Amino acid sequence: MKDIQKQCVVCRTNKAWRIKMRGAENKCGHIVCVKCMLLHVQKWIKKDKPRIKCPMENCRERVHENDIAAVLNPDCEALEPFMDSRTRRKLAERHDVSVIKYALGERSRCCPRCEHVEDSTHVVRWENFGKKYLTR
C-alpha cells in the first residue's frame, strides 16, 4: 500500500524523480513525477490558463505557484533530462503573463512594441501614435 501512495498519479511509476503536491490551499498531497508535472504544466500554459489544477483526476486543488516556478526553473540543470531550459524559460514567461492578465483583468495592457504586460499605472502618451500606450 505504501508503494502505491508514492507512485505518480499520472503514469503510476515510483522509479522517477517525484514531487509531492502542496496545492494552493496546502490540502492536496498527491505525488507526481517531474516528467508528468512538466507535461501537465505545459499543457495548461499553452491554453493560457493561469490557474493550473492538480494532475490527479478529480482533484480540484490548484498547483501552488512555487511548485510551478520550481519545475519551470531554467537555471536548474537537474531538469534538463525532462525539458530543456529554453523551453522552461519560455513557459515560465508565458505563465507569468497569463497570471498578470488574470489578476488585472481588463486593466492590463500590452506595449505595442515589445508586448510587455503592464498595469494601467504605467500609461504614457506616445505622440507618434496619438493613443495611450505603455513603455517599459
Coordinates of C-alpha atoms in Angstrom, one line a residue:
M1 CA 0.0 0.0 0.0
K2 CA 2.8 2.4 0.8
D3 CA 4.3 2.0 -2.7
I4 CA 1.0 2.9 -4.3
Q5 CA 0.9 6.1 -2.3
K6 CA 4.4 7.0 -3.6
Q7 CA 3.5 6.4 -7.3
C8 CA 3.0 9.2 -9.7
V9 CA -0.8 9.8 -10.0
V10 CA -0.4 10.1 -13.8
C11 CA 2.0 7.4 -15.0
R12 CA 1.9 5.2 -11.9
T13 CA 5.6 4.8 -11.6
N14 CA 7.7 5.2 -8.5
K15 CA 11.1 5.0 -10.1
A16 CA 11.3 8.6 -11.3
W17 CA 12.0 11.9 -9.5
R18 CA 8.7 12.9 -7.9
I19 CA 7.1 15.9 -6.3
K20 CA 4.6 15.9 -3.5
M21 CA 1.9 18.5 -4.4
R22 CA 1.2 21.1 -1.8
G23 CA -1.8 22.6 -3.6
A24 CA -2.7 26.3 -3.3
E25 CA -4.6 25.6 -0.1
N26 CA -2.0 23.0 1.2
K27 CA -4.6 20.2 1.1
C28 CA -3.5 18.2 -2.0
G29 CA -0.5 15.9 -1.2
H30 CA -0.7 13.9 -4.5
I31 CA 2.6 12.6 -5.9
V32 CA 3.6 13.5 -9.5
C33 CA 6.8 12.6 -11.3
V34 CA 8.7 15.6 -12.8
K35 CA 8.2 14.5 -16.4
C36 CA 4.4 14.2 -15.9
M37 CA 4.3 17.5 -14.0
L38 CA 6.2 19.3 -16.7
L39 CA 3.9 18.0 -19.4
H40 CA 0.8 18.8 -17.3
V41 CA 2.0 22.4 -16.7
Q42 CA 3.0 22.8 -20.3
K43 CA -0.5 21.8 -21.5
W44 CA -2.2 24.3 -19.2
I45 CA 0.2 27.1 -20.0
K46 CA -0.3 26.6 -23.7
K47 CA -4.0 27.1 -23.2
D48 CA -3.2 30.4 -21.3
K49 CA -4.7 29.1 -18.1
P50 CA -3.3 30.9 -15.1
R51 CA -4.7 28.6 -12.5
I52 CA -3.3 25.1 -13.0
K53 CA -5.1 22.2 -11.3
C54 CA -3.5 19.1 -9.8
P55 CA -2.8 16.4 -12.4
M56 CA -4.8 13.9 -10.3
E57 CA -8.1 13.2 -11.9
N58 CA -11.0 14.7 -9.9
C59 CA -8.7 16.7 -7.6
R60 CA -9.9 20.3 -7.5
E61 CA -6.8 21.7 -5.8
R62 CA -4.6 24.2 -7.7
V63 CA -0.9 23.7 -8.1
H64 CA 1.0 26.1 -5.8
E65 CA 2.7 28.8 -7.8
N66 CA 6.0 28.0 -6.1
D67 CA 5.8 24.4 -7.4
I68 CA 5.2 25.7 -10.9
A69 CA 8.2 28.0 -10.6
A70 CA 10.3 25.2 -9.3
V71 CA 9.6 22.8 -12.2
L72 CA 10.0 25.6 -14.8
N73 CA 13.2 27.0 -13.3
P74 CA 15.5 27.5 -16.3
D75 CA 18.6 27.6 -14.0
C76 CA 18.1 24.1 -12.6
E77 CA 20.3 21.7 -14.5
A78 CA 18.7 18.7 -12.9
L79 CA 15.6 19.4 -15.0
E80 CA 17.4 19.2 -18.3
P81 CA 16.7 15.5 -19.0
F82 CA 13.0 16.2 -18.7
M83 CA 12.8 19.5 -20.7
D84 CA 15.4 21.9 -22.0
S85 CA 16.0 25.2 -20.1
R86 CA 14.9 27.4 -23.1
T87 CA 11.5 25.8 -23.2
R88 CA 11.1 26.0 -19.5
R89 CA 12.1 29.7 -19.6
K90 CA 9.5 30.5 -22.3
L91 CA 6.8 28.6 -20.5
A92 CA 7.6 30.4 -17.2
E93 CA 7.4 33.8 -19.0
R94 CA 4.1 32.9 -20.7
H95 CA 2.7 31.7 -17.4
D96 CA 3.7 34.9 -15.7
V97 CA 1.9 37.0 -18.3
S98 CA -1.2 34.8 -18.0
V99 CA -1.2 35.2 -14.2
I100 CA -0.8 39.0 -14.5
K101 CA -3.6 39.2 -17.1
Y102 CA -5.8 37.1 -14.8
A103 CA -5.1 39.3 -11.8
L104 CA -5.5 42.6 -13.5
G105 CA -8.3 41.6 -15.9
E106 CA -9.4 44.5 -18.1
R107 CA -6.9 46.9 -16.6
S108 CA -3.9 45.1 -18.1
R109 CA -2.4 46.3 -21.4
C110 CA 0.5 45.3 -23.6
C111 CA 3.1 47.6 -25.1
P112 CA 2.5 47.6 -28.9
R113 CA 6.3 47.4 -29.5
C114 CA 7.5 44.7 -27.1
E115 CA 4.2 43.2 -25.9
H116 CA 5.3 43.6 -22.3
V117 CA 2.3 43.5 -20.0
E118 CA 1.9 46.4 -17.6
D119 CA -0.9 47.6 -15.4
S120 CA -2.6 50.9 -16.1
T121 CA -0.3 52.9 -13.7
H122 CA 2.5 52.9 -16.3
V123 CA 0.4 54.5 -19.1
V124 CA 2.2 57.3 -21.1
R125 CA 1.3 59.2 -24.3
W126 CA 3.3 58.4 -27.4
E127 CA 2.9 61.3 -29.7
N128 CA 3.6 59.2 -32.8
F129 CA 0.5 57.0 -32.1
G130 CA -1.8 59.6 -30.6
K131 CA -3.1 57.0 -28.2
K132 CA -2.1 55.8 -24.8
Y133 CA 0.5 53.1 -24.8
L134 CA 2.9 51.6 -22.3
T135 CA 6.6 51.8 -22.2
R136 CA 9.0 49.5 -20.4

